[in-house]
XYZ file of C-alpha atoms in Angstrom:
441
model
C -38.388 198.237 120.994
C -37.309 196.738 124.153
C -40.192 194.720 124.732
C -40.064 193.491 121.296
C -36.579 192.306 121.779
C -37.325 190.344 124.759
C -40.175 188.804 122.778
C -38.084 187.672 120.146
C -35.185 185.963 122.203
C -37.947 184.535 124.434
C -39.417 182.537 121.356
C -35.634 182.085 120.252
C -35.532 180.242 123.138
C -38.545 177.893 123.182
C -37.218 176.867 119.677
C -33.593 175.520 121.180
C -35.352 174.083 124.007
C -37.567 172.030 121.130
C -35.023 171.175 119.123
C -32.638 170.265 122.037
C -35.287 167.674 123.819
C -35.692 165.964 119.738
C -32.342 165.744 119.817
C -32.281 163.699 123.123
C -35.242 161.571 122.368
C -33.720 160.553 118.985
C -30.169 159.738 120.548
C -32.076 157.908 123.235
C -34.182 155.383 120.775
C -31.209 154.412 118.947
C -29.306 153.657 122.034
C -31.863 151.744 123.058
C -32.292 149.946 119.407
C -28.355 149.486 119.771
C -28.647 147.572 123.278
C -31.638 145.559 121.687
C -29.095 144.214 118.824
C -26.192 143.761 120.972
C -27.837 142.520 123.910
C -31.474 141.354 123.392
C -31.461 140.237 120.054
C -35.354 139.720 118.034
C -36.398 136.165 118.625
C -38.704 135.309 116.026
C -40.032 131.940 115.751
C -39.399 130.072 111.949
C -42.730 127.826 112.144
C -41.239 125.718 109.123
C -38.224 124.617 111.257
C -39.134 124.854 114.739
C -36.266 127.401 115.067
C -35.752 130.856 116.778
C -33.577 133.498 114.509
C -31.867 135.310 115.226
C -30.695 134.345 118.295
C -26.803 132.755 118.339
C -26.252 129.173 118.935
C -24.093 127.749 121.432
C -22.605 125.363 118.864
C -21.080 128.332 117.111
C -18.691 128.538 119.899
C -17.863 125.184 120.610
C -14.577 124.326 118.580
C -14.197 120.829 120.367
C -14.617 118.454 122.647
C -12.565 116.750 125.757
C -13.000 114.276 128.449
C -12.471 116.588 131.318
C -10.040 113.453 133.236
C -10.740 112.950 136.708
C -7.455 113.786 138.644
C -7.736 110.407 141.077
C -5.725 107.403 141.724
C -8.447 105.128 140.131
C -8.529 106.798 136.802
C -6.539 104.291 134.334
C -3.476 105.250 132.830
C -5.546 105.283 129.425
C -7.614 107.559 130.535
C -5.326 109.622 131.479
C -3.536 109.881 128.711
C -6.135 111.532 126.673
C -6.507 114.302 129.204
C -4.883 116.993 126.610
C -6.583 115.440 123.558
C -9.375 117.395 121.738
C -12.122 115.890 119.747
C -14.204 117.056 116.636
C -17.106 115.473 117.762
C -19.088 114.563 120.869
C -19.085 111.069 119.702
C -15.599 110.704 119.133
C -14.803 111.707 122.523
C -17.780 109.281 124.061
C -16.390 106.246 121.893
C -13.530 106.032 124.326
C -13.830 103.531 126.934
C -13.773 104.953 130.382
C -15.787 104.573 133.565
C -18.111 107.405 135.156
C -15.886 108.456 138.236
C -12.994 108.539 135.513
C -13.530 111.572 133.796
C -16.884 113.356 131.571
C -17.108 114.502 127.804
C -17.123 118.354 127.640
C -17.562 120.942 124.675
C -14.421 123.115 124.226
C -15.373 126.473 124.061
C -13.528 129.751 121.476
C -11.453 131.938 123.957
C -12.303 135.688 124.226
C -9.571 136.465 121.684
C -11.239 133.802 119.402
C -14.468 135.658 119.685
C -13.300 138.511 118.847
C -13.113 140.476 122.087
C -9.862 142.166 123.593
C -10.697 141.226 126.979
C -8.939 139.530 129.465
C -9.647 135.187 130.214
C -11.235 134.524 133.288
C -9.383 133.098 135.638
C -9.207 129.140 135.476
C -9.696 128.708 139.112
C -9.028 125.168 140.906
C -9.758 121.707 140.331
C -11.157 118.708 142.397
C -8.476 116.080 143.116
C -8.625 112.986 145.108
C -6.287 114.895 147.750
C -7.996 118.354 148.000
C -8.547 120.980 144.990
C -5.357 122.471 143.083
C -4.659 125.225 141.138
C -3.471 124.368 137.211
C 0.425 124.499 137.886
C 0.065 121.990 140.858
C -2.473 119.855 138.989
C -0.548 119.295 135.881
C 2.103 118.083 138.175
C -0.386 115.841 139.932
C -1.723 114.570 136.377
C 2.070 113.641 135.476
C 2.639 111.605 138.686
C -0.879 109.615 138.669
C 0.385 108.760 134.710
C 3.820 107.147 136.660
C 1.558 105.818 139.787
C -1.118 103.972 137.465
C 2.236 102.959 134.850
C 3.307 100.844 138.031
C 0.423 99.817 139.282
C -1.006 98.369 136.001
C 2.089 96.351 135.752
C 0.728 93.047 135.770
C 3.843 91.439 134.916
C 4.905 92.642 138.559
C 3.526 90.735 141.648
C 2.039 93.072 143.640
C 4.893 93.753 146.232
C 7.047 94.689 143.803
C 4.290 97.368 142.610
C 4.212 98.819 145.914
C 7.930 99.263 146.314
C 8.106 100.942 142.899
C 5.145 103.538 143.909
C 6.731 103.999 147.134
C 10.191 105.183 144.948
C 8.629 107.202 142.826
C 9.675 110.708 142.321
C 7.540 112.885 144.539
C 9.288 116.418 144.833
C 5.580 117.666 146.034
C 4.754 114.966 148.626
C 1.873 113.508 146.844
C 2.230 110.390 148.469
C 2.248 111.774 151.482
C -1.109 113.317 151.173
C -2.546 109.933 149.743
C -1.484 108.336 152.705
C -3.582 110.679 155.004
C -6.295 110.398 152.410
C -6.305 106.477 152.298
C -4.544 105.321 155.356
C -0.737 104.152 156.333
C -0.804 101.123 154.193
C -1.381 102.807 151.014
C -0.442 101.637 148.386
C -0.729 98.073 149.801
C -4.657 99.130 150.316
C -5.242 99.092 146.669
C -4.384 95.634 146.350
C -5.718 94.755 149.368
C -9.238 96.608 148.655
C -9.393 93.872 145.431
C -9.710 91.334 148.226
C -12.024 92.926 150.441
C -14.642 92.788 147.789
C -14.725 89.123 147.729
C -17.980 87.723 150.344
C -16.793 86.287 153.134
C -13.580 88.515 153.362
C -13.593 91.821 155.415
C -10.284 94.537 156.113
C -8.320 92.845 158.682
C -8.862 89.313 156.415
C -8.023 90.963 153.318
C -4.390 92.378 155.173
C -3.932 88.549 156.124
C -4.071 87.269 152.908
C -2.255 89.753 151.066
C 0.747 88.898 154.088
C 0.526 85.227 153.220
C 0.662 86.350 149.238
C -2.559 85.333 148.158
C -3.474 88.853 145.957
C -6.368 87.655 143.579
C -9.126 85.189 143.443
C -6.982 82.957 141.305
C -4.757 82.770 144.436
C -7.886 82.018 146.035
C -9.059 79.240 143.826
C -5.909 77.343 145.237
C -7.018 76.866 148.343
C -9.067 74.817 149.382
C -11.837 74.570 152.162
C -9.938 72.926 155.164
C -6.992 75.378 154.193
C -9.621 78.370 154.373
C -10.567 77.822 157.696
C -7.007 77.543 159.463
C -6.551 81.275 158.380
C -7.266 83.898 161.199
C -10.674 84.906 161.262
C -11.817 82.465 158.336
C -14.552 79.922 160.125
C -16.561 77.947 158.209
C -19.252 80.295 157.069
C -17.121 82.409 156.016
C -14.745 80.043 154.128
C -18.313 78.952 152.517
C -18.892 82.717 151.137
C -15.347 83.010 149.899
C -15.195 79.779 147.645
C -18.699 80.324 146.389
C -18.018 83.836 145.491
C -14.162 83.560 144.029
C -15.342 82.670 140.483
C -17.418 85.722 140.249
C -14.981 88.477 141.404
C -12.649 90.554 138.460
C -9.476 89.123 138.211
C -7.861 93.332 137.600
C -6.759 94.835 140.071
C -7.401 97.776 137.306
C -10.531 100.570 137.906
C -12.733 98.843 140.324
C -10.484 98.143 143.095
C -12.091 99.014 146.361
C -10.276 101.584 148.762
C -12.974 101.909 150.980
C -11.035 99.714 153.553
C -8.861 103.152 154.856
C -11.180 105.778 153.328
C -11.709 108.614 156.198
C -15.091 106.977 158.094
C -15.460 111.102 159.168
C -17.772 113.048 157.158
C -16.702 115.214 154.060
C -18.615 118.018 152.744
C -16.806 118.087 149.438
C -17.204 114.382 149.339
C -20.789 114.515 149.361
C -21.164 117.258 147.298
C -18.963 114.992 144.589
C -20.616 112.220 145.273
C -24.008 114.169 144.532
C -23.069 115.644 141.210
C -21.990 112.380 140.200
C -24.949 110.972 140.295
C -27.104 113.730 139.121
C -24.758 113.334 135.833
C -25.005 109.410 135.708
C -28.562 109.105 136.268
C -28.823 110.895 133.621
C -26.320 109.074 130.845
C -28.123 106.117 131.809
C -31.804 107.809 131.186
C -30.873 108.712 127.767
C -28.222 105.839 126.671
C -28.902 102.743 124.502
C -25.326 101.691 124.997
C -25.745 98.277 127.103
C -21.917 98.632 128.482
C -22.425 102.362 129.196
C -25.235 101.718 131.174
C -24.186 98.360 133.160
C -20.931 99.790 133.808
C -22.330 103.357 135.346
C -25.003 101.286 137.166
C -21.746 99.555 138.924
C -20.932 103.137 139.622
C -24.269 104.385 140.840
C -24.427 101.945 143.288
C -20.964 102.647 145.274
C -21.918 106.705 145.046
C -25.592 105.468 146.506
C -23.947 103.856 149.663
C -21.495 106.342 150.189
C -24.604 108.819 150.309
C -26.478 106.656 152.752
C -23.426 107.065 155.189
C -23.730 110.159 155.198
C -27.141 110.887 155.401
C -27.836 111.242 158.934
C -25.038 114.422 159.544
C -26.733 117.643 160.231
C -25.253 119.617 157.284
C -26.030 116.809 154.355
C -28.643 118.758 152.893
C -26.751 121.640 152.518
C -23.971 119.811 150.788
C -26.942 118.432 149.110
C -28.315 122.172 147.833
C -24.672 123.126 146.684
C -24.448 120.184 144.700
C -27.658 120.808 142.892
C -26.633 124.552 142.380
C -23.219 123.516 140.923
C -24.875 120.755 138.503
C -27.154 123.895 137.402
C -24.492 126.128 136.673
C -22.495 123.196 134.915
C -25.687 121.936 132.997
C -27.655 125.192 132.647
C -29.706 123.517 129.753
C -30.210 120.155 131.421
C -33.331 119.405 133.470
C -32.938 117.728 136.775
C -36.192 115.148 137.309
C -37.666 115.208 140.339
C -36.349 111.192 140.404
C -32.697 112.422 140.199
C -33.465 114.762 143.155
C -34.864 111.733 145.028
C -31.651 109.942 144.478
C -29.363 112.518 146.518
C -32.223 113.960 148.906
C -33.565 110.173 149.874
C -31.342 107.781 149.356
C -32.546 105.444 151.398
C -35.889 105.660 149.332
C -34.340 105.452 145.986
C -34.478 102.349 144.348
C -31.409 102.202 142.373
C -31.717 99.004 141.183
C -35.148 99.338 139.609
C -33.572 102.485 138.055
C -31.020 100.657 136.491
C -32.930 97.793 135.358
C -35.503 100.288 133.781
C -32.436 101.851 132.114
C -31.026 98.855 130.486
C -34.881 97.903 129.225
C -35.460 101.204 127.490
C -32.014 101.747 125.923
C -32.054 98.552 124.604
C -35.637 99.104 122.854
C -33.966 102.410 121.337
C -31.232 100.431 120.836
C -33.629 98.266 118.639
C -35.161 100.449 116.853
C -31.692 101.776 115.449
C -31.013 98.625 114.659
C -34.170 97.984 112.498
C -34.027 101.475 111.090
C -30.910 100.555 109.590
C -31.451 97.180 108.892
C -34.606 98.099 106.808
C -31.585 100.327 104.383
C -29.297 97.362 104.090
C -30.031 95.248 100.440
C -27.465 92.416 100.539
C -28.873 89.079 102.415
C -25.484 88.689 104.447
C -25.323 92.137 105.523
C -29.016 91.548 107.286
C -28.162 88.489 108.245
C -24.964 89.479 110.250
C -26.788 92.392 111.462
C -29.542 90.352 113.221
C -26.692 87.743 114.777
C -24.946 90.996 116.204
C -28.351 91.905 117.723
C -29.461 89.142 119.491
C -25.445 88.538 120.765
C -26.809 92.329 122.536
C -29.674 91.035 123.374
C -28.339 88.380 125.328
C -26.205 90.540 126.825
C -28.918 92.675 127.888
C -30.738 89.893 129.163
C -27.411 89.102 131.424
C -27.308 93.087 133.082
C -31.095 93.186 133.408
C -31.053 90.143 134.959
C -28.445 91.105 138.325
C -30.632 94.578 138.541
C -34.197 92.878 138.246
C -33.240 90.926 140.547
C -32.250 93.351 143.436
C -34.848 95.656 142.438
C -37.801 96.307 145.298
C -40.743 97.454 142.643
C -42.850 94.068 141.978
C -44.968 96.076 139.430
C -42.157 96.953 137.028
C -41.435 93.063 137.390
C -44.614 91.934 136.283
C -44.757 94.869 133.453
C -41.316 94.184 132.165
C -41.973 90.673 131.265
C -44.116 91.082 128.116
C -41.816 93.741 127.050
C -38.953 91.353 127.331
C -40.849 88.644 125.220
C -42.107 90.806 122.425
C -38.170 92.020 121.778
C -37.498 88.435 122.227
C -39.854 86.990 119.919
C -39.361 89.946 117.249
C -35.727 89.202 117.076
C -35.854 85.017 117.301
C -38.425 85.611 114.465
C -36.398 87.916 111.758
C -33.403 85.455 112.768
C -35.868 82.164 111.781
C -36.795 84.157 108.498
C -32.796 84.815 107.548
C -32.321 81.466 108.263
């Protein structure tokens, strides 16, 4: 009997151990199906549509869209006043006219809470300024006194002077101007008045200073003096005198976006400057790649090549290419589904050897063929005679706008072989839209 009892609890035993490891195994596959769901979910590929389901979209969590403003003296008043405005679309945001260095369109994403998840918000962390990075409270307050600074300065009713003494009374409770003034020298604000002159041929820093003393601010001040009065002002001889009146009726009369501070800029070397300076054009090169806006891409060529020099001063210090490395790494992380072409790379790793001109000029020739096929796409849909009529006027106004950009980048461009290839291209646009116009006629 004994030996029969310990037979029977020993095969009692093997039975729980059985039923105990099923147990596991089961609770084990449908944690693991669980995780798949929540974690890894099925991609399978819809060959109809070219889609993958089951997979969420991006888009789903995008309620909006901003133009992330840039926090710097040069941003306009305009643009700044649209830094707390949301869009519905991309292209609503994008239809408002701002430079590069001003600001960049970015999706709004749904909160945590808006997902659905009780979990704290990460933390917003800083933001790049002109004078340094600041957390949210300080940069609101920063936002609020470049909205007064730029309100003065874009005071054209004001002569210039005037401007200055208003900027220099400006409520400043957190020393802002202070910290300008160590970013772009003692005589800021005068500088950014000044930095208008300095742009003009013929008319360096110290030139620019002696003008602005005698109260010539623009190049319509300029345009009043003549050659013989040129030449009696300090450091004015007669070459130089030559640049400035040949060059006086090309310069912008606003004192506005493109007004040069480079005259008191810090000549030492800045590793957040590069870095900025990098990103920047890793994101403009590629607007202009994919644009068939004419004004986008003229105006962000303008931009590419002051963030091109600044590079090439600063190519030579032993730590560029690691400011170089962090720059790609943060345009990665910003951009995770954008690819960076080995030609963008080229532009921030060589700029020396990176022909920005030809890159522009290539730019403006390729959006304006997408540009034309739009056009005719559309065109082709239109019925009334007038309405194709107007449309092909409007065209060739672009085109001869086009013509205008391509011609300043052509040329300054080095590559002789995109010169000789771009000419038949040129033509048969040309010729297609002279033609269509003939046939409206």
């Amino acid at each position: 009997m004994g030996l029969l009892f310990i037979l029977l609890v020993g095969v009692f035993l093997i039975y729980l151990r059985r039923v105990f490891h099923s147990g596991m195994k089961e609770t084990q596959a449908l944690h693991s199906t669980q995780s798949q769901q929540l974690y890894r979910p099925q991609k399978k590929i819809n060959e109809t549509e070219g889609k993958i389901e089951g997979q969420e979209s991006l888009d789903d969590q995008i309620k909006g869209y901003k133009i992330q403003v840039t926090p710097d003296i040069r941003t306009s008043l305009s643009v700044l006043k649209l830094r707390d405005k949301q869009f519905i679309t991309e292209g609503e945001a994008e239809n408002h006219d701002f430079e590069a260095h001003e600001g960049i369109v970015m999706p709004v994403l749904m909160s945590f809470k808006e997902l659905g998840f009780d979990i704290e918000e990460p933390d917003p962390g800083t933001t790049w300024t002109d004078i340094g990075h600041m957390y949210p409270k300080e940069r609101d307050k920063y936002y609020s006194f470049l909205e007064q600074f730029r309100r003065v300065i874009e005071n054209e009713s004001l002569s210039p002077p005037k401007r200055v003494a208003l900027v220099q009374s400006l409520p400043d409770s957190d020393n802002f101007l202070v910290q300008l003034k160590q970013k772009y020298g003692e005589n800021f604000p005068e500088n950014v008045f000044i930095g208008r002159l300095s742009k003009i041929d013929g008319i360096s820093d110290s030139i620019g200073k002696i003008l602005y003393d005698k109260r010539i601010y623009d190049k319509n001040d300029l345009k009043r003096l003549n050659f013989d009065e040129l030449i009696k002002i300090k450091g004015v001889g007669e070459k130089r005198a030559e640049q400035i009146v040949n060059a006086t009726s090309a310069v912008p009369d606003s004192v506005d976006k493109n007004a040069s501070l480079k005259n008191n800029r810090s000549r030492i070397y800045n590793p957040q400057e590069v870095q900025n300076a990098a990103n920047q054009i890793l994101e403009t090169t590629q607007i202009m790649a994919i644009s068939k806006n004419i004004d986008t891409i003229s105006g962000r060529a303008e931009f590419l090549d002051e963030r091109i020099q600044h590079l090439k001063g600063s190519f030579h210090e032993g730590r560029y290419r690691t400011d170089i490395q962090m720059a790609i790494d943060h345009y990665k992380s910003t951009f995770y589904n954008t690819q960076i072409h080995d030609w963008q790379l080229k532009s921030i790793l060589e700029p020396h050897g990176f022909d920005h001109h030809h890159f522009s000029a290539r730019c403006l020739l390729n959006g304006f063929k997408r540009h034309c096929e739009d056009q005719f796409k559309q065109i082709n849909n239109l019925k009334r005679d007038n309405a194709i009529r107007n449309r092909y006027k409007k065209l060739n106004e672009t085109f001869e706008e086009f013509l205008d950009e391509f011609d300043i980048e052509w040329h300054s461009a080095d590559a002789n072989k995109f010169k000789m290839d771009s000419f038949p291209e040129i033509k048969k646009l040309s010729d297609m839209i002279k033609s269509e116009l003939k046939t409206e006629q």
